[in-house]
Coordinates of C-alpha atoms in Angstrom, one line a residue:
Chain A
M1 CA 84.0 50.5 59.9
G2 CA 82.4 50.4 63.4
E3 CA 80.6 53.5 65.6
L4 CA 81.8 53.0 68.8
L5 CA 85.0 54.7 70.4
C6 CA 87.0 52.5 72.8
G7 CA 88.8 54.5 75.6
V8 CA 91.6 54.0 77.9
D9 CA 92.7 56.0 80.9
L10 CA 95.6 55.0 81.9
G11 CA 96.4 57.3 85.5
G12 CA 99.1 56.5 88.3
T13 CA 96.5 55.2 90.5
K14 CA 93.1 53.8 88.5
L15 CA 93.7 52.5 84.9
S16 CA 90.2 52.8 83.0
A17 CA 88.9 51.7 79.9
G18 CA 85.4 51.7 78.6
L19 CA 83.1 51.9 75.3
V20 CA 81.9 55.6 74.3
T21 CA 79.6 56.7 71.7
R22 CA 80.5 59.6 69.4
A23 CA 78.0 61.4 71.7
G24 CA 80.6 61.1 74.5
K25 CA 78.1 58.4 76.7
V26 CA 80.0 55.6 78.7
L27 CA 78.3 52.5 77.7
E28 CA 80.4 50.3 79.3
R29 CA 83.3 50.7 81.6
S30 CA 86.1 48.5 83.8
V31 CA 88.3 49.4 86.2
A32 CA 91.6 48.6 87.3
Y33 CA 93.7 49.5 90.5
D34 CA 96.6 46.9 90.3
H35 CA 98.0 47.9 87.3
R36 CA 100.9 50.3 88.5
S37 CA 103.3 47.5 90.1
K38 CA 103.3 45.9 86.7
P39 CA 106.0 46.0 84.3
E40 CA 105.1 47.9 81.1
P41 CA 104.4 44.6 78.5
D42 CA 102.2 43.1 81.4
V43 CA 99.9 46.4 81.7
I44 CA 99.8 46.6 77.8
I45 CA 98.4 42.9 78.1
Q46 CA 96.0 44.0 81.0
I47 CA 94.2 47.1 79.3
R48 CA 94.2 44.2 75.7
D49 CA 92.4 41.8 77.8
M50 CA 89.9 44.5 79.5
I51 CA 89.2 45.8 76.1
R52 CA 88.4 42.3 74.9
A53 CA 86.4 41.7 78.0
L54 CA 84.4 44.8 77.6
L55 CA 83.1 43.7 73.8
A56 CA 82.2 40.3 74.8
K57 CA 80.3 42.0 77.6
R58 CA 78.6 43.5 75.1
G59 CA 78.6 40.8 72.2
L60 CA 80.6 42.8 70.4
T61 CA 83.5 42.6 68.3
E62 CA 86.6 44.8 67.3
E63 CA 84.9 45.3 64.2
S64 CA 82.4 47.5 66.0
L65 CA 85.0 50.0 67.0
I66 CA 86.3 53.3 65.4
G67 CA 89.4 52.7 67.3
I68 CA 91.4 53.4 70.5
G69 CA 92.1 56.2 72.2
M70 CA 94.3 56.2 75.5
T71 CA 95.8 58.4 77.5
F72 CA 99.3 58.3 79.3
P73 CA 100.2 60.6 82.5
G74 CA 103.6 61.6 81.3
H75 CA 105.9 63.0 78.3
L76 CA 104.8 61.6 75.2
R77 CA 106.5 61.6 71.5
F78 CA 103.0 62.3 70.5
R79 CA 103.3 61.2 66.3
E80 CA 105.8 58.2 67.6
G81 CA 103.2 57.1 70.3
I82 CA 106.5 56.9 72.6
A83 CA 106.0 57.1 76.3
I84 CA 109.5 58.8 77.2
T85 CA 108.8 59.1 81.0
S86 CA 106.5 59.5 83.9
S87 CA 106.7 60.2 87.2
N88 CA 103.8 57.8 87.7
F89 CA 105.6 55.1 86.3
R90 CA 109.1 55.2 87.0
G91 CA 109.7 51.4 86.5
W92 CA 108.9 51.8 82.8
K93 CA 111.7 51.7 80.5
R94 CA 112.5 55.1 78.7
E95 CA 111.2 55.5 75.3
F96 CA 108.5 52.8 75.8
P97 CA 106.7 52.3 72.3
I98 CA 103.1 52.0 74.0
R99 CA 100.7 52.9 71.2
D100 CA 102.1 50.2 68.9
S101 CA 102.8 47.7 71.6
L102 CA 98.7 47.9 72.3
Q103 CA 97.8 48.5 68.3
R104 CA 99.7 45.3 67.7
H105 CA 96.6 43.2 69.3
F106 CA 94.2 44.8 67.4
R107 CA 93.6 46.1 63.8
L108 CA 92.6 49.4 64.9
R109 CA 93.6 53.2 64.6
T110 CA 95.1 53.7 68.1
I111 CA 96.0 57.1 69.8
V112 CA 97.8 57.7 72.8
D113 CA 98.2 61.1 74.4
N114 CA 98.6 63.1 77.1
D115 CA 95.8 63.1 80.1
A116 CA 95.5 66.7 80.2
N117 CA 95.2 67.0 76.3
A118 CA 92.6 64.2 76.4
Q119 CA 90.7 65.7 79.3
G120 CA 90.7 68.9 77.7
F121 CA 89.8 67.7 74.2
A122 CA 86.6 66.0 76.2
E123 CA 85.7 69.5 77.5
F124 CA 85.8 71.3 74.4
K125 CA 83.7 68.0 72.5
F126 CA 81.2 67.2 75.4
G127 CA 81.6 69.7 78.3
A128 CA 82.1 73.1 79.3
G129 CA 84.1 74.1 76.1
V130 CA 81.4 73.5 73.5
G131 CA 81.0 75.6 70.9
T132 CA 84.2 78.1 72.3
G133 CA 86.0 77.3 69.1
S134 CA 89.3 77.3 71.0
M135 CA 90.1 76.8 74.7
L136 CA 92.7 75.9 77.4
F137 CA 91.9 73.5 79.8
M138 CA 93.8 73.1 83.4
T139 CA 94.2 70.5 85.2
I140 CA 94.9 70.9 89.4
S141 CA 95.4 67.5 91.2
T142 CA 98.5 65.9 92.0
G143 CA 100.3 67.7 89.2
I144 CA 99.0 70.8 86.9
G145 CA 99.1 70.6 83.2
V146 CA 97.3 72.4 80.4
G147 CA 95.3 70.9 77.2
I148 CA 95.8 73.6 74.4
I149 CA 93.2 73.5 72.0
L150 CA 93.4 76.4 69.2
E151 CA 90.8 76.2 66.3
G152 CA 89.6 72.7 67.2
K153 CA 92.6 71.1 67.3
I154 CA 95.1 69.8 70.4
Y155 CA 98.0 72.0 70.2
R156 CA 100.9 69.6 71.0
G157 CA 104.2 71.1 70.1
M158 CA 107.5 69.6 68.4
T159 CA 107.8 66.1 70.7
G160 CA 104.4 66.2 72.3
T161 CA 104.9 67.8 75.3
A162 CA 103.1 71.0 74.7
G163 CA 101.3 72.4 77.9
E164 CA 103.5 71.6 80.7
F165 CA 102.6 74.4 82.5
G166 CA 102.5 72.7 85.7
H167 CA 106.6 73.2 85.4
T168 CA 106.5 76.8 84.3
I169 CA 108.5 78.8 87.0
V170 CA 106.5 81.0 89.5
E171 CA 108.6 81.7 92.3
P172 CA 112.4 81.4 91.2
S173 CA 113.4 82.0 95.2
S174 CA 111.1 79.5 96.2
T175 CA 112.1 76.8 98.6
I176 CA 109.5 74.2 97.4
R177 CA 111.0 71.7 95.3
C178 CA 109.0 70.0 92.4
G179 CA 109.6 66.2 91.2
C180 CA 111.2 67.6 88.4
G181 CA 114.4 68.9 90.7
N182 CA 113.5 72.7 90.4
Y183 CA 112.4 75.0 92.9
G184 CA 109.2 77.5 92.7
C185 CA 107.2 75.4 89.4
L186 CA 103.4 76.4 89.4
M187 CA 102.8 72.9 90.3
A188 CA 104.8 72.9 93.6
H189 CA 102.9 76.0 94.7
A190 CA 99.3 74.9 93.6
S191 CA 98.9 71.6 93.3
G192 CA 98.7 68.0 95.5
L193 CA 102.2 67.4 95.1
G194 CA 103.5 70.6 96.9
L195 CA 100.7 70.5 100.1
P196 CA 103.6 68.0 102.4
Q197 CA 105.8 71.1 102.0
L198 CA 103.1 73.9 102.3
V199 CA 101.9 72.4 105.3
K200 CA 105.1 71.9 107.1
Q201 CA 105.9 75.4 106.3
K202 CA 102.1 76.3 107.6
L203 CA 102.8 74.6 111.0
E204 CA 106.0 75.9 111.6
A205 CA 104.6 79.3 111.1
G206 CA 102.5 78.1 114.2
L207 CA 99.1 77.7 112.2
Q208 CA 96.8 75.7 113.9
T209 CA 95.1 72.5 113.1
Q210 CA 92.3 70.1 113.8
L211 CA 93.6 67.2 111.6
R212 CA 95.4 64.5 112.7
F213 CA 98.7 64.7 110.4
A214 CA 101.2 62.3 111.7
R215 CA 103.6 63.9 109.5
P216 CA 103.1 66.8 107.2
E217 CA 104.0 64.4 104.6
D218 CA 100.9 62.9 105.3
A219 CA 98.9 65.9 103.8
T220 CA 96.8 65.5 100.6
G221 CA 94.2 67.4 98.7
E222 CA 91.4 64.9 100.4
N223 CA 92.0 65.4 103.7
N224 CA 92.9 69.3 103.4
K225 CA 89.1 69.6 102.0
T226 CA 88.5 67.6 105.5
G227 CA 90.0 70.3 107.1
L228 CA 88.0 73.0 104.9
E229 CA 84.7 71.4 106.3
L230 CA 86.0 71.6 109.8
N231 CA 86.7 75.4 109.3
D232 CA 90.4 74.2 110.1
E233 CA 92.8 77.4 110.0
L234 CA 96.1 75.7 108.8
C235 CA 93.4 74.2 105.4
R236 CA 92.1 77.3 104.9
A237 CA 95.4 78.8 104.8
V238 CA 96.7 76.3 102.4
V239 CA 93.7 76.3 99.7
E240 CA 94.0 80.3 99.8
E241 CA 97.8 80.0 98.9
C242 CA 97.4 77.1 96.4
A243 CA 93.9 79.3 94.8
D244 CA 96.4 82.5 94.4
Y245 CA 99.2 81.1 92.7
A246 CA 96.8 78.5 90.7
G247 CA 94.8 82.6 89.8
I248 CA 98.7 83.4 89.1
G249 CA 98.8 80.6 86.5
L250 CA 95.5 81.2 84.9
Y251 CA 96.3 84.8 84.3
N252 CA 99.9 83.9 82.5
L253 CA 98.0 81.6 80.4
F254 CA 95.6 84.4 79.3
Q255 CA 98.7 86.5 78.8
V256 CA 100.1 84.1 76.7
F257 CA 97.1 82.6 74.6
N258 CA 94.7 85.7 75.1
P259 CA 92.1 82.6 74.8
P260 CA 88.2 82.9 74.8
A261 CA 87.5 80.2 77.6
I262 CA 89.5 78.6 80.5
V263 CA 88.2 75.5 81.9
L264 CA 89.8 74.3 85.3
G265 CA 89.4 70.4 86.4
G266 CA 91.2 67.6 88.4
G267 CA 91.0 66.6 92.2
L268 CA 91.4 70.0 93.8
M269 CA 88.2 71.7 92.1
N270 CA 86.5 69.1 95.0
W271 CA 87.6 72.0 97.5
G272 CA 84.7 73.6 96.3
E273 CA 83.3 76.9 95.5
A274 CA 85.4 79.2 97.6
Y275 CA 88.5 77.7 96.2
F276 CA 87.2 78.3 92.7
R277 CA 85.8 82.2 93.4
R278 CA 89.6 82.7 95.0
I279 CA 91.3 81.4 91.8
K280 CA 88.9 83.6 89.8
D281 CA 89.5 87.0 91.9
K282 CA 93.2 86.6 91.7
F283 CA 93.3 86.5 87.9
Y284 CA 90.9 89.4 87.4
A285 CA 92.9 91.3 89.7
L286 CA 96.0 90.8 87.7
A287 CA 93.9 90.9 84.5
G288 CA 92.9 94.5 85.2
D289 CA 92.2 97.0 82.5
M290 CA 94.1 94.5 80.1
L291 CA 91.2 92.4 79.5
F292 CA 89.6 93.6 76.6
D293 CA 87.0 91.2 75.7
P294 CA 85.0 89.1 78.5
I295 CA 86.8 85.5 78.8
K296 CA 84.8 82.6 80.2
I297 CA 86.6 80.6 83.2
V298 CA 84.2 77.8 83.8
R299 CA 84.7 74.5 85.7
S300 CA 84.9 71.3 84.7
A301 CA 81.4 69.7 82.8
I302 CA 82.3 66.2 82.9
G303 CA 83.6 65.5 85.8
A304 CA 85.5 61.9 87.0
D305 CA 85.0 60.4 83.4
A306 CA 86.9 63.5 81.3
G307 CA 90.0 61.3 80.9
L308 CA 88.3 58.1 79.8
V309 CA 85.9 60.4 77.4
G310 CA 89.0 62.0 76.5
A311 CA 90.6 59.2 75.8
A312 CA 87.8 57.8 73.4
A313 CA 87.3 61.6 72.2
L314 CA 91.0 61.8 70.8
L315 CA 89.6 59.5 67.9
L316 CA 87.3 62.4 67.0
E317 CA 90.3 65.4 66.5
Chain B
M1 CA 98.2 94.4 41.6
G2 CA 101.6 95.2 42.5
E3 CA 104.4 93.5 43.2
L4 CA 106.0 95.6 46.1
L5 CA 105.2 95.7 50.1
C6 CA 104.9 98.9 51.8
G7 CA 105.8 98.5 55.7
V8 CA 105.6 101.0 58.2
D9 CA 106.8 100.5 61.9
L10 CA 105.2 102.7 64.6
G11 CA 107.3 103.0 67.0
G12 CA 107.4 105.1 70.5
T13 CA 110.7 106.9 69.6
K14 CA 110.6 105.9 65.7
L15 CA 108.5 105.8 63.0
S16 CA 109.8 104.1 59.8
A17 CA 108.2 103.4 56.3
G18 CA 109.5 101.3 53.6
L19 CA 109.0 99.7 50.4
V20 CA 110.2 95.9 50.5
T21 CA 110.4 93.4 48.1
R22 CA 108.8 90.1 48.5
A23 CA 112.0 88.7 49.3
G24 CA 112.5 91.1 52.4
K25 CA 115.1 93.7 51.2
V26 CA 114.4 97.0 52.0
L27 CA 114.5 99.0 48.9
E28 CA 113.5 102.3 50.0
R29 CA 112.9 103.6 53.7
S30 CA 111.9 107.2 55.3
V31 CA 112.3 107.8 59.1
A32 CA 110.6 110.1 61.8
Y33 CA 111.1 111.0 65.5
D34 CA 108.6 113.7 65.7
H35 CA 105.2 111.9 65.5
R36 CA 105.2 111.0 69.4
S37 CA 103.7 114.1 70.9
K38 CA 101.3 114.3 67.7
P39 CA 97.5 113.2 68.1
E40 CA 96.3 110.3 66.3
P41 CA 95.2 111.7 63.1
D42 CA 97.9 113.2 62.3
V43 CA 99.9 110.5 62.8
I44 CA 98.2 108.9 60.5
I45 CA 98.8 111.9 57.8
Q46 CA 102.3 111.6 58.7
I47 CA 102.3 107.9 57.4
R48 CA 100.3 108.6 54.7
D49 CA 102.5 111.5 53.4
M50 CA 105.8 109.2 53.9
I51 CA 104.3 106.3 51.9
R52 CA 103.3 109.0 48.9
A53 CA 106.8 110.5 49.2
L54 CA 108.4 106.9 49.1
L55 CA 106.4 106.3 45.9
A56 CA 107.1 109.3 44.2
K57 CA 111.0 109.0 45.2
R58 CA 110.8 105.5 43.2
G59 CA 108.5 107.0 40.3
L60 CA 105.8 104.4 41.5
T61 CA 101.9 104.7 42.5
E62 CA 100.4 102.7 45.0
E63 CA 99.4 100.4 41.7
S64 CA 102.9 99.0 42.4
L65 CA 102.0 97.8 46.2
I66 CA 100.3 94.6 47.4
G67 CA 99.5 96.5 50.4
I68 CA 100.5 98.1 53.4
G69 CA 101.3 96.4 56.5
M70 CA 102.1 98.5 59.8
T71 CA 103.3 97.7 63.5
F72 CA 101.3 99.5 66.3
P73 CA 103.4 99.3 69.8
G74 CA 100.4 98.2 72.1
H75 CA 97.0 96.2 72.2
L76 CA 95.3 95.8 69.1
R77 CA 92.0 94.4 68.2
F78 CA 93.5 92.5 65.3
R79 CA 90.6 91.7 63.0
E80 CA 88.6 95.5 63.3
G81 CA 92.3 97.0 63.1
I82 CA 91.7 98.6 66.6
A83 CA 94.6 100.1 68.4
I84 CA 92.9 99.8 71.7
T85 CA 95.9 101.1 74.2
S86 CA 99.6 101.7 73.9
S87 CA 101.9 102.7 76.9
N88 CA 103.8 104.5 74.3
F89 CA 101.1 106.1 73.5
R90 CA 99.1 107.1 76.2
G91 CA 97.4 110.6 74.8
W92 CA 95.6 108.6 71.9
K93 CA 91.9 107.9 72.8
R94 CA 91.1 104.5 73.4
E95 CA 89.7 102.0 70.5
F96 CA 91.4 104.3 68.0
P97 CA 90.8 102.6 64.4
I98 CA 94.0 102.5 63.3
R99 CA 93.9 100.4 60.2
D100 CA 90.5 102.1 58.8
S101 CA 92.2 105.7 59.4
L102 CA 95.1 104.8 56.8
Q103 CA 93.5 102.5 54.4
R104 CA 91.0 105.5 53.4
H105 CA 93.8 107.0 51.9
F106 CA 94.5 104.2 49.8
R107 CA 93.1 101.8 47.6
L108 CA 95.2 98.8 49.4
R109 CA 94.6 95.7 51.7
T110 CA 96.4 97.2 55.0
I111 CA 96.9 95.0 57.9
V112 CA 97.9 96.7 61.4
D113 CA 99.6 93.9 63.9
N114 CA 101.5 94.3 67.3
D115 CA 105.6 94.7 67.0
A116 CA 106.3 91.5 68.7
N117 CA 104.1 89.6 66.2
A118 CA 105.8 91.5 63.0
Q119 CA 109.0 91.1 64.2
G120 CA 108.7 87.1 64.7
F121 CA 106.9 87.3 61.5
A122 CA 110.1 88.5 59.7
E123 CA 112.3 86.2 61.0
F124 CA 110.4 83.5 60.5
K125 CA 109.9 84.4 56.6
F126 CA 113.5 85.8 56.2
G127 CA 115.6 85.5 59.2
A128 CA 116.9 83.4 62.0
G129 CA 113.3 81.2 61.9
V130 CA 113.3 80.1 58.0
G131 CA 112.3 76.6 57.7
T132 CA 111.4 75.9 61.6
G133 CA 108.1 75.7 60.5
S134 CA 106.7 77.0 63.7
M135 CA 109.0 79.2 65.9
L136 CA 108.4 82.0 68.7
F137 CA 110.6 84.8 68.5
M138 CA 110.6 86.8 72.0
T139 CA 111.9 90.3 72.0
I140 CA 113.6 92.1 75.1
S141 CA 113.8 95.8 74.8
T142 CA 111.7 98.3 77.1
G143 CA 109.4 95.4 77.2
I144 CA 109.1 92.2 76.5
G145 CA 106.6 90.7 73.8
V146 CA 106.4 87.3 72.0
G147 CA 105.7 86.7 68.4
I148 CA 103.8 83.2 68.3
I149 CA 104.2 81.4 64.4
L150 CA 102.4 77.9 64.6
E151 CA 102.6 76.5 61.6
G152 CA 103.3 79.4 59.0
K153 CA 100.7 81.6 61.0
I154 CA 100.7 84.1 63.7
Y155 CA 98.8 82.9 66.6
R156 CA 96.9 85.7 68.2
G157 CA 94.6 85.0 70.0
M158 CA 90.5 86.1 71.0
T159 CA 91.3 89.8 70.6
G160 CA 94.7 90.0 69.3
T161 CA 96.7 90.5 72.7
A162 CA 98.3 87.0 72.6
G163 CA 101.8 86.8 73.2
E164 CA 101.8 89.8 76.2
F165 CA 104.6 87.1 77.7
G166 CA 106.2 90.2 79.4
H167 CA 103.4 90.4 81.5
T168 CA 103.3 86.8 82.9
I169 CA 104.1 87.4 86.6
V170 CA 107.4 85.2 87.7
E171 CA 107.8 86.7 91.2
P172 CA 104.5 87.4 93.2
S173 CA 106.1 88.9 95.7
S174 CA 108.5 91.1 94.0
T175 CA 108.7 95.0 95.0
I176 CA 109.4 95.9 91.6
R177 CA 106.1 97.3 90.0
C178 CA 105.8 97.1 86.2
G179 CA 103.4 99.5 83.8
C180 CA 100.8 97.5 84.1
G181 CA 100.3 98.4 88.0
N182 CA 101.5 94.5 88.7
Y183 CA 104.3 93.2 90.9
G184 CA 106.9 90.7 89.7
C185 CA 106.0 90.7 86.0
L186 CA 108.7 89.0 83.6
M187 CA 109.4 92.3 82.0
A188 CA 109.9 94.4 85.0
H189 CA 112.7 92.1 86.2
A190 CA 114.2 91.4 82.9
S191 CA 113.9 94.2 80.1
G192 CA 114.6 98.3 80.2
L193 CA 111.5 99.6 82.3
G194 CA 112.8 97.5 85.4
L195 CA 116.1 98.5 84.8
P196 CA 115.9 101.7 87.3
Q197 CA 114.7 100.2 90.3
L198 CA 117.0 97.2 89.8
V199 CA 120.2 99.6 89.6
K200 CA 118.5 101.2 92.7
Q201 CA 118.4 97.5 94.6
K202 CA 121.9 97.3 93.5
L203 CA 123.1 100.7 94.9
E204 CA 121.3 99.8 97.8
A205 CA 122.9 96.5 98.3
G206 CA 126.3 98.0 98.3
L207 CA 127.5 97.5 94.3
Q208 CA 129.9 100.0 93.2
T209 CA 129.5 102.1 89.7
Q210 CA 132.1 103.7 87.6
L211 CA 128.9 104.9 85.7
R212 CA 127.7 108.6 86.4
F213 CA 124.1 108.0 87.1
A214 CA 122.5 111.2 88.2
R215 CA 120.0 109.2 89.5
P216 CA 118.8 105.6 89.1
E217 CA 116.3 106.5 87.2
D218 CA 118.6 107.4 84.6
A219 CA 119.4 104.1 83.8
T220 CA 119.1 102.3 80.3
G221 CA 120.1 99.5 78.1
E222 CA 122.7 101.8 76.3
N223 CA 123.9 102.8 79.5
N224 CA 124.5 99.7 81.1
K225 CA 126.3 98.3 77.8
T226 CA 128.8 101.2 78.6
G227 CA 129.2 99.9 82.0
L228 CA 129.7 96.5 80.8
E229 CA 132.6 97.7 78.4
L230 CA 133.8 98.8 81.2
N231 CA 133.7 95.9 83.3
D232 CA 131.7 97.6 85.8
E233 CA 130.2 95.8 88.9
L234 CA 127.2 97.1 88.9
C235 CA 126.3 97.0 85.5
R236 CA 127.4 93.0 85.6
A237 CA 125.3 92.2 88.5
V238 CA 122.3 94.3 86.6
V239 CA 123.0 92.2 83.1
E240 CA 123.2 88.7 85.1
E241 CA 120.1 89.0 86.9
C242 CA 118.2 90.2 83.7
A243 CA 119.4 86.9 82.2
D244 CA 118.3 85.0 84.6
Y245 CA 114.8 86.3 84.4
A246 CA 114.6 86.4 80.6
G247 CA 116.1 82.6 80.8
I248 CA 113.3 81.8 83.1
G249 CA 110.9 83.4 80.8
L250 CA 112.4 81.4 77.6
Y251 CA 111.9 77.8 79.8
N252 CA 108.4 78.6 80.7
L253 CA 107.6 79.1 76.6
F254 CA 109.5 75.8 76.7
Q255 CA 107.2 74.1 78.9
V256 CA 104.1 75.7 77.6
F257 CA 104.8 75.5 73.4
N258 CA 107.3 72.7 73.3
P259 CA 108.6 74.6 70.2
P260 CA 111.5 73.8 67.6
A261 CA 113.1 77.2 68.0
I262 CA 113.0 80.5 69.8
V263 CA 114.4 83.5 68.3
L264 CA 115.3 86.2 70.6
G265 CA 115.6 90.2 69.6
G266 CA 115.1 93.4 71.1
G267 CA 117.5 96.0 71.9
L268 CA 118.8 94.2 75.1
M269 CA 120.4 91.6 73.0
N270 CA 122.8 94.6 72.0
W271 CA 124.4 93.8 75.4
G272 CA 126.4 90.8 74.0
E273 CA 127.3 87.4 73.6
A274 CA 127.9 86.9 77.9
Y275 CA 124.1 88.0 78.1
F276 CA 123.2 85.9 75.7
R277 CA 124.8 82.7 77.0
R278 CA 123.8 83.5 80.4
I279 CA 120.3 83.3 79.2
K280 CA 120.7 80.5 77.6
D281 CA 122.9 78.6 80.4
K282 CA 119.8 79.5 82.6
F283 CA 117.2 77.9 80.3
Y284 CA 119.4 74.3 80.0
A285 CA 120.1 74.6 83.6
L286 CA 116.0 74.6 84.4
A287 CA 114.9 72.4 81.4
G288 CA 117.4 69.8 82.4
D289 CA 116.5 66.1 81.6
M290 CA 113.1 67.8 80.0
L291 CA 114.0 68.5 76.9
F292 CA 113.7 65.6 74.5
D293 CA 114.2 67.4 71.5
P294 CA 116.6 69.8 70.4
I295 CA 115.2 73.1 70.1
K296 CA 117.3 75.8 68.3
I297 CA 117.6 79.0 70.5
V298 CA 119.4 81.8 68.4
R299 CA 119.4 85.7 68.4
S300 CA 117.7 87.6 65.6
A301 CA 119.1 87.7 62.2
I302 CA 117.5 90.6 60.7
G303 CA 118.2 93.2 64.0
A304 CA 117.2 96.6 63.4
D305 CA 115.0 96.5 60.2
A306 CA 112.6 93.9 61.7
G307 CA 110.3 96.5 62.7
L308 CA 110.2 97.4 59.0
V309 CA 110.6 94.1 57.2
G310 CA 107.9 92.3 59.7
A311 CA 105.7 95.0 59.0
A312 CA 105.9 94.6 55.5
A313 CA 105.9 90.8 55.6
L314 CA 102.5 90.5 57.1
L315 CA 101.2 90.8 53.8
L316 CA 102.9 87.6 53.2
E317 CA 101.2 85.9 56.2

């Protein structure tokens, strides 16, 4: 048996593969952006070839590997390794056996899990959650997902879709629609996908902006960050509203799990310290005198590599 | 060691103690209603005497008991057996060592847990959750609580306050205030404590009622049930609104836990089949095509004895 982990982080925008040590250090990596338009069998072939090239580059064979851990940005049947659906890969057939399709090219143990689970497990093993025993990881980027780690194990539920916390309803009479079809999901109010609708509302309410949005649909986490740097009125209002809903999400997680630690990650954390502070302020205002033991609320320590390291770390669960 | 369980269900209105078999059958019981006004040490003495009287009635000694399991309707430090606070016993001192206060009168293992946890565990061991492996129990009565059973064990979190799901925020701009001080908690919109405010809103909106509420503050689950039997316009509207929020709660639990089963209990389930059906309809409408495996959504099978049987069942965890 080998001593190296192979991680594959299959995202909607970026596909990364890497060789990772048992200590969570990325030794070698390769990145692709042209996978999204391909049919699912071709993506598997692309991943196979990326892994082979990584091994070749280091003069290794698959015997050097403990296994392959991979993330999938969507709903999975975890035990069966089946990708059910993903908003990132709408062209893929439903119930695609993603794990076995990759595994048949190697003689290696292969695990495929949800990206939030893998990122959360990376924080637990190597990052901000080390030593916590149990923790939640909430990622806020295009959507919102939660990785639930209870006593050192990822909690996945019946099918494998536990932690789809972004779809919990926090504003039943909302006019902001989520990709799932419902209104008032947490992710519609606090993550990237809701930004166009939120910006539209703020513009209609008369807020001023220096940003040259051709259309509200162009609003993204990135241009909103630019706006923050310019102290833009509209962008500040958007960030504050998103932070308040994220704080409600954090609080709801607290009441459900009473966890010792919650780690926050994902692209919107780049909005900076004031955003993070407002999330925490909202949390503590709601928790009030119902918080009987200190809870650790911290930002991801791994950052950009969390997906890749998390994918690899799945082999250490 | 004995073969019988002793259960004590300490509620805000009713205090029950009973001798229960390992199969969940109540052999002997005693009930009191005069405990609520007493200081906490006197309640412990009352419980001690109830247990002694139950044993004496059957000609038994404490050697016949496996232990004592007890519920507490509030926040607990589970491992330490400490009652932190309870809206039902506002006069009690904070951080009262309830478990040890009772245990020192016997030579028996003693466990004190939250009422929703105990009721949920009763359903898991003897009721609607038998054979599920993992399940959630949501009780809807004066408030809302959830018992979380994962792979046969009660999940309690860091302090012991996990499952305080009634305090999750589902309506941030709500004008309905919860006992916790926040607005828009699930329990403020879907359980007994929110009924007066809900009735007031409906009366102000011009809905008609045949009920002789002296004041909206008198609204309870019971008189609302009477109204349902009279096909009262206001009572029907109240039940429908509460059911819709309960359905949102159920859906939020589903997205977080992806559980194979959710069991519903508590006093408001007496509102009947149409209420239960509307909760489920709301759940399935929201879950839509995100439900990849069948989930069992059923009513409590144990009913009125769930607290007492659950208290006893804590000894079998």
